[in-house]
Amino acid sequence: MSKAFIAAVLQDSLDCTGVAATKAADDLVGAIVAELKQEGGFTLPSFGTFTVHKTKARKALNPRTGEPVKVKAGKTVRFKASPNLKKVV
């Protein structure tokens, strides 16, 4: 799924222009990102929960050379589907 797909769905359901639908899709994605940064999680009832998890620093191997490489600690976003979504899919 892409922002263009979300914009197309919004355009069809709201019967608005493509520019307005694209702006709405951008605002929606921006709001989700801002909520993840600020609160560390985001829940859409009957869809699922997005959470931010910290990753530890670790050693990995460069697949091309086999050389050990250090990977810095960071953050990643995880998604857990709601029971309703699991039933439908």
Short mmCIF file of C-alpha atoms in Angstrom, two decimals:
data_model
loop_
_atom_site.label_atom_id
_atom_site.label_comp_id
_atom_site.label_asym_id
_atom_site.label_seq_id
_atom_site.Cartn_x
_atom_site.Cartn_y
_atom_site.Cartn_z
CA MET A 1 0.00 0.00 0.00
CA SER A 2 1.28 3.45 -0.84
CA LYS A 3 0.29 7.05 -0.18
CA ALA A 4 -1.01 7.19 -3.75
CA PHE A 5 -3.34 4.26 -3.03
CA ILE A 6 -4.58 5.91 0.17
CA ALA A 7 -5.12 9.16 -1.76
CA ALA A 8 -7.10 7.31 -4.45
CA VAL A 9 -9.34 5.65 -1.84
CA LEU A 10 -9.91 8.99 -0.12
CA GLN A 11 -10.68 10.66 -3.44
CA ASP A 12 -13.27 8.02 -4.32
CA SER A 13 -14.94 7.92 -0.91
CA LEU A 14 -14.96 11.69 -0.28
CA ASP A 15 -15.59 12.67 -3.90
CA CYS A 16 -12.87 15.33 -3.75
CA THR A 17 -10.04 16.42 -6.03
CA GLY A 18 -6.84 14.45 -6.36
CA VAL A 19 -4.84 17.32 -4.85
CA ALA A 20 -7.08 17.42 -1.75
CA ALA A 21 -6.94 13.63 -1.39
CA THR A 22 -3.13 13.63 -1.69
CA LYS A 23 -2.91 16.38 0.94
CA ALA A 24 -5.20 14.38 3.24
CA ALA A 25 -3.09 11.23 2.76
CA ASP A 26 0.11 13.17 3.50
CA ASP A 27 -1.49 14.68 6.62
CA LEU A 28 -2.65 11.23 7.78
CA VAL A 29 0.80 9.68 7.41
CA GLY A 30 2.40 12.73 9.04
CA ALA A 31 0.04 12.49 12.01
CA ILE A 32 0.83 8.80 12.48
CA VAL A 33 4.59 9.47 12.35
CA ALA A 34 4.26 12.36 14.81
CA GLU A 35 2.25 10.19 17.22
CA LEU A 36 4.85 7.41 17.01
CA LYS A 37 7.64 9.90 17.75
CA GLN A 38 5.80 11.59 20.61
CA GLU A 39 3.99 8.70 22.31
CA GLY A 40 5.95 5.66 21.12
CA GLY A 41 2.83 3.92 19.85
CA PHE A 42 -0.34 4.27 17.83
CA THR A 43 -3.52 2.17 17.93
CA LEU A 44 -6.24 1.92 15.31
CA PRO A 45 -9.16 0.04 16.88
CA SER A 46 -10.19 -3.07 14.93
CA PHE A 47 -7.01 -2.77 12.82
CA GLY A 48 -3.94 -3.03 15.04
CA THR A 49 -1.22 -1.37 17.08
CA PHE A 50 2.04 0.20 15.93
CA THR A 51 4.76 0.41 18.58
CA VAL A 52 8.32 1.75 18.61
CA HIS A 53 10.94 -0.70 19.91
CA LYS A 54 14.59 -0.05 20.63
CA THR A 55 17.16 -2.32 19.00
CA LYS A 56 20.50 -3.13 20.63
CA ALA A 57 23.86 -2.59 19.00
CA ARG A 58 25.14 -5.80 17.48
CA LYS A 59 27.69 -7.33 15.16
CA ALA A 60 26.71 -8.46 11.68
CA LEU A 61 28.47 -9.78 8.61
CA ASN A 62 28.82 -7.99 5.31
CA PRO A 63 27.23 -10.51 2.90
CA ARG A 64 29.54 -9.53 0.04
CA THR A 65 32.87 -9.76 1.87
CA GLY A 66 32.04 -11.74 5.01
CA GLU A 67 33.70 -8.99 7.04
CA PRO A 68 32.29 -8.28 10.52
CA VAL A 69 30.43 -4.96 10.76
CA LYS A 70 29.12 -3.09 13.81
CA VAL A 71 25.43 -2.15 13.67
CA LYS A 72 24.44 0.79 15.86
CA ALA A 73 21.55 0.70 18.31
CA GLY A 74 18.39 2.24 16.94
CA LYS A 75 14.63 2.12 16.82
CA THR A 76 12.17 0.19 14.70
CA VAL A 77 8.40 0.13 14.33
CA ARG A 78 6.48 -3.08 14.99
CA PHE A 79 2.88 -3.87 14.14
CA LYS A 80 0.52 -6.22 15.94
CA ALA A 81 -2.75 -7.01 14.19
CA SER A 82 -5.97 -6.84 16.20
CA PRO A 83 -8.08 -9.98 16.66
CA ASN A 84 -10.74 -8.50 14.34
CA LEU A 85 -8.20 -8.03 11.54
CA LYS A 86 -6.88 -11.56 12.07
CA LYS A 87 -10.40 -12.98 11.70
CA VAL A 88 -11.05 -11.09 8.45
CA VAL A 89 -7.73 -11.98 6.86
#
